Coordinates of C-alpha atoms in Angstrom, one line a residue:
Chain A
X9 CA 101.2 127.1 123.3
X10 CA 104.2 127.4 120.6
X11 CA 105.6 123.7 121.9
X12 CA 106.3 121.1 119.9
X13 CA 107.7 117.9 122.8
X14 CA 109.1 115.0 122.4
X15 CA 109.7 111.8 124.4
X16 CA 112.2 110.6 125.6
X17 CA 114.8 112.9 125.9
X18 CA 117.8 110.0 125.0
X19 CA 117.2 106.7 124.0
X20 CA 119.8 103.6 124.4
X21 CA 119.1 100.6 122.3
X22 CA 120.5 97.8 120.7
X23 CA 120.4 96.6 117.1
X24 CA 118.0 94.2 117.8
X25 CA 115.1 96.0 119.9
X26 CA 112.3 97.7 119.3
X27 CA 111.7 101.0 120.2
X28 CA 109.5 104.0 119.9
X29 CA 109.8 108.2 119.4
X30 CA 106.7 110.1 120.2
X31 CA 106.1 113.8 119.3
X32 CA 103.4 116.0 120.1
X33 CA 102.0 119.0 119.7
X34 CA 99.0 121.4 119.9
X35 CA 99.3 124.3 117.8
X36 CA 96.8 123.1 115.4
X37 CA 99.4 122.2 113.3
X38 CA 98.6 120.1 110.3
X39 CA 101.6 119.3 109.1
X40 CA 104.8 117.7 110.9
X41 CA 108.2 116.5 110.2
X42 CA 110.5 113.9 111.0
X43 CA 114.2 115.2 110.9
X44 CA 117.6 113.4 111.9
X45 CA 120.3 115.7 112.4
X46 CA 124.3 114.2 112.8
X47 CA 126.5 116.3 115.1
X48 CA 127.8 119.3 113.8
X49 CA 125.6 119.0 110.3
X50 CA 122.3 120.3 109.0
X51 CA 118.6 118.4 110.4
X52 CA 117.5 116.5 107.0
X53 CA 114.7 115.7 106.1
X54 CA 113.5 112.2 106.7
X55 CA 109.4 112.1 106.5
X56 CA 106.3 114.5 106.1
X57 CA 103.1 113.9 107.0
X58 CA 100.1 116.2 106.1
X59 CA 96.3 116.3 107.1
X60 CA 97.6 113.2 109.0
X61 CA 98.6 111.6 105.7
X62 CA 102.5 110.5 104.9
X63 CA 103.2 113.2 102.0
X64 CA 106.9 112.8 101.7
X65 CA 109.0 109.4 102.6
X66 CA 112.8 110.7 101.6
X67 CA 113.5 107.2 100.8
X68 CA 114.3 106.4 104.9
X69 CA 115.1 102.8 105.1
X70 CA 112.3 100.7 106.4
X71 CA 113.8 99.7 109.9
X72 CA 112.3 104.0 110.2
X73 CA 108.5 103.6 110.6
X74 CA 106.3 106.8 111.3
X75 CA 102.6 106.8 112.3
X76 CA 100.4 110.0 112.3
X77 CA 97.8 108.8 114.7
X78 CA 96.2 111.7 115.0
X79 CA 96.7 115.8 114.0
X80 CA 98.7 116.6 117.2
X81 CA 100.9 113.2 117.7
X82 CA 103.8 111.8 115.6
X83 CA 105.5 108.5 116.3
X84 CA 108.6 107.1 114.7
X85 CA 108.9 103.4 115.1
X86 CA 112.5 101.6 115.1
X87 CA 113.6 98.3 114.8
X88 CA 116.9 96.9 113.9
X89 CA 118.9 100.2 113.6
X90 CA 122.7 100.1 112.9
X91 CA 125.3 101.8 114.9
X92 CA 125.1 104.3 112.3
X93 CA 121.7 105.4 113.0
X94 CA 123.0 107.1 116.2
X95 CA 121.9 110.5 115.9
X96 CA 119.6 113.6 116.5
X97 CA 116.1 112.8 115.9
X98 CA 113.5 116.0 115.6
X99 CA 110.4 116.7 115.0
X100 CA 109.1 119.4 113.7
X101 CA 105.6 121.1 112.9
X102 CA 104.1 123.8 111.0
X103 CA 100.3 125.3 110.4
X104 CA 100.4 123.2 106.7
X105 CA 102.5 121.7 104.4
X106 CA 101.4 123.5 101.1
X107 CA 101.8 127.5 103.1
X108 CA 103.7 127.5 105.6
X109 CA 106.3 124.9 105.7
X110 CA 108.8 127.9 105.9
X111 CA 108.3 128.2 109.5
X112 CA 108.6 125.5 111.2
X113 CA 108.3 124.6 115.1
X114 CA 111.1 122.3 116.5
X115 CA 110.8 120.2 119.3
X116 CA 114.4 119.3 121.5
X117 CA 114.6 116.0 119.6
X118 CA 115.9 112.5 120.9
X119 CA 119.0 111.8 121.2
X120 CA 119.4 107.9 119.7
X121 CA 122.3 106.1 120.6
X122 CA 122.6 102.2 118.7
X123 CA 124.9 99.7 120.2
Chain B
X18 CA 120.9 119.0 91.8
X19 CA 120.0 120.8 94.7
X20 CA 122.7 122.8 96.8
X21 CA 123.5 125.7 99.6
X22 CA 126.7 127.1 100.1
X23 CA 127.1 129.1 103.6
X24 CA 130.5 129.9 105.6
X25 CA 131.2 127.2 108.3
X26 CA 132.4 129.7 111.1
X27 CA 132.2 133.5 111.7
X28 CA 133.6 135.3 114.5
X29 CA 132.6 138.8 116.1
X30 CA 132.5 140.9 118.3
X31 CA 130.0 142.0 120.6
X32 CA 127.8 145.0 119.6
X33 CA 129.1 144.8 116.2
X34 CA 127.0 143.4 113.0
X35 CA 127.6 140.4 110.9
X36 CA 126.0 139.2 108.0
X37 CA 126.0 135.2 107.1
X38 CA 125.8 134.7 103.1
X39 CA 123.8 131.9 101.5
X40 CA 124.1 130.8 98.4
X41 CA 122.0 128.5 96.5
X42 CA 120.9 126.2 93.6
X43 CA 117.5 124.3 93.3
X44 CA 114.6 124.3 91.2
X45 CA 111.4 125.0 91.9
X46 CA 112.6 127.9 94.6
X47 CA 109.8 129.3 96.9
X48 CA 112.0 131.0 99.8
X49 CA 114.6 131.2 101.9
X50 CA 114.4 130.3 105.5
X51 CA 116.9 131.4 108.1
X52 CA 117.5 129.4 110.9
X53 CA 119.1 129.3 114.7
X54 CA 120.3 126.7 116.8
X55 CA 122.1 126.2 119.9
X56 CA 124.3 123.7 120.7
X57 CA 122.2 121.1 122.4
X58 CA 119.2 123.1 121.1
X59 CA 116.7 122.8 118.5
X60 CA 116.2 124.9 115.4
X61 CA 114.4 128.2 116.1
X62 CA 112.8 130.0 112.9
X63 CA 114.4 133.7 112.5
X64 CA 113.2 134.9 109.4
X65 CA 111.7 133.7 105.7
X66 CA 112.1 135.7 102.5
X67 CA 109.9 134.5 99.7
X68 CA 109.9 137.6 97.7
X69 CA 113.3 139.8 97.0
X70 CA 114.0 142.5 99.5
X71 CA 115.0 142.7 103.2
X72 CA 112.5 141.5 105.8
X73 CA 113.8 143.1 109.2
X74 CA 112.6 141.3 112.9
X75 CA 114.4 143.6 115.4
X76 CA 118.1 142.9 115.7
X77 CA 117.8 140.7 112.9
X78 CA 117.3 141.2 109.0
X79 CA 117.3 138.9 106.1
X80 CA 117.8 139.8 102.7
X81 CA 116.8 137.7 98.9
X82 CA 117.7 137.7 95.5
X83 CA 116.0 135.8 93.9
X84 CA 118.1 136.8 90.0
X85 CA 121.4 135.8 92.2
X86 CA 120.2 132.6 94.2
X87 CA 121.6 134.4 97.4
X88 CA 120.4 136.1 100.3
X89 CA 121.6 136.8 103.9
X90 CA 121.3 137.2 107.4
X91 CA 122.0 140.0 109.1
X92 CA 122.9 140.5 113.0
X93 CA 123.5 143.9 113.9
X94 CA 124.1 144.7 117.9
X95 CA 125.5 141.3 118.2
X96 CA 124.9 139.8 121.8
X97 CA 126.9 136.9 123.7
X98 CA 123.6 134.8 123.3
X99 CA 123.8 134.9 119.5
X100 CA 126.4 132.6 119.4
X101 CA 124.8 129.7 117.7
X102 CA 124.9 127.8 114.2
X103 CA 122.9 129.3 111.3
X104 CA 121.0 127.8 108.8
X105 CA 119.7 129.1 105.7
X106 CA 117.2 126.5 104.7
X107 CA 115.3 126.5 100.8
X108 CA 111.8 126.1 100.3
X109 CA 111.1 124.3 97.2
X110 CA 108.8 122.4 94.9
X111 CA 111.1 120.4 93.4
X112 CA 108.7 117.8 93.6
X113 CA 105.2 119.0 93.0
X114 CA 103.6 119.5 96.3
X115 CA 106.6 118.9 98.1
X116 CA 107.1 122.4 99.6
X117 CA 109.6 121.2 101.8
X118 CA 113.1 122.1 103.6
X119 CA 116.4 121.5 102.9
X120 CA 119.1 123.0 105.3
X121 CA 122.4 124.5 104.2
X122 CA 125.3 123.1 105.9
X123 CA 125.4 125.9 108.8
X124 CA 127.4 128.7 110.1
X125 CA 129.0 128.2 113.3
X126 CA 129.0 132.4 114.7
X127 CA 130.9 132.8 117.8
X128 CA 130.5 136.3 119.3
X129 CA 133.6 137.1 121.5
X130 CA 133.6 140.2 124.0

């Protein structure tokens, strides 16, 4: 199983909810990846979490807030996004962090739209 | 600072081969990544070079060197299906332990018949 999912597919919200991502997967993966990707421009980078510990925070405002429950699930909570936070969010895994962060397993992402 | 420098578009033909230049500046280099997404699609790993040389997976080669901060992708026998953005993506250390990502800015191929 080489699948990385994530829930849900789109996701409407206002400025003022609260709202969830979830990823998933079980590769054995021990590393994964919270990306947001803009239309038409390269995923970047927004949080890495490895051995279910938050390695890399690429100074993501706090209204982002991701959780590592457990090796296979990744959650990014959201609460009071702007407009401008509309976007392509992905998630991504790969075996580790330190080896083989080269190859990395995408899932389809959530589509966020803030009104 | 960090940066990639790939062509936005590229057009081909079908059953011919194109090759997609990156070029790059960062410290702490490990590798070069390559790459593919569809539109609506997520990003599908093609190919990683962390050594100089050409690394070859079927239709699809990349090259690195490492003494000119470029490398490429190469898509020989081009297919409609190909048509997709590319991204070369560099694997660095520029923080210790970091190891992570970051994505050029894409190539948009289209392969016409």
């Amino acid at each position: 199983d080489t699948e990385v999912t994530q829930t849900p597919k789109h996701l409407v919200m206002g400025m003022t909810n609260k709202k969830s991502l979830k990823c998933e997967q079980h590769m054995g993966h021990r590393a994964m990846y919270w990306y947001k990707q803009k239309a038409k421009k390269p995923p970047e980078l927004m949080f890495v979490y490895s051995y279910e510990k938050l390695s890399i925070n690429e100074s993501v405002p706090s209204r982002f807030s991701p959780e590592c429950p457990n090796s296979s699930l990744l959650n990014l909570h959201l609460h009071a996004l702007q407009p401008e936070d509309s976007a392509l969010y992905l998630c991504a895994s790969s075996q580790t962090q330190r080896g083989t962060s080269y190859e990395q397993y995408f899932g389809p992402g959530t589509r966020l739209t803030v009104t | 600072g960090q940066s990639l420098e790939q062509p936005s578009e590229v057009t081909a033909v079908e059953g011919a081969i194109v090759q997609i230049n990156c070029t790059y500046q960062t410290s702490g280099f490990y590798g070069l990544s390559w790459y593919q997404q569809h539109d609506g699609g997520a990003p599908t790993f093609l190919s990683y070079n962390g050594l100089d040389g050409l690394e070859e997976t079927g239709r699809f080669s990349s090259f690195l060197s490492r003494s000119d901060s470029y490398g490429y992708l190469l898509l020989q026998e081009l297919q409609m299906k190909d048509s997709a953005s590319y991204f070369c993506a560099v694997r660095d250390d520029r923080r210790a332990g970091s190891y992570q990502l970051t994505f050029g800015k894409g190539t948009k191929l289209s392969v016409i018949p």
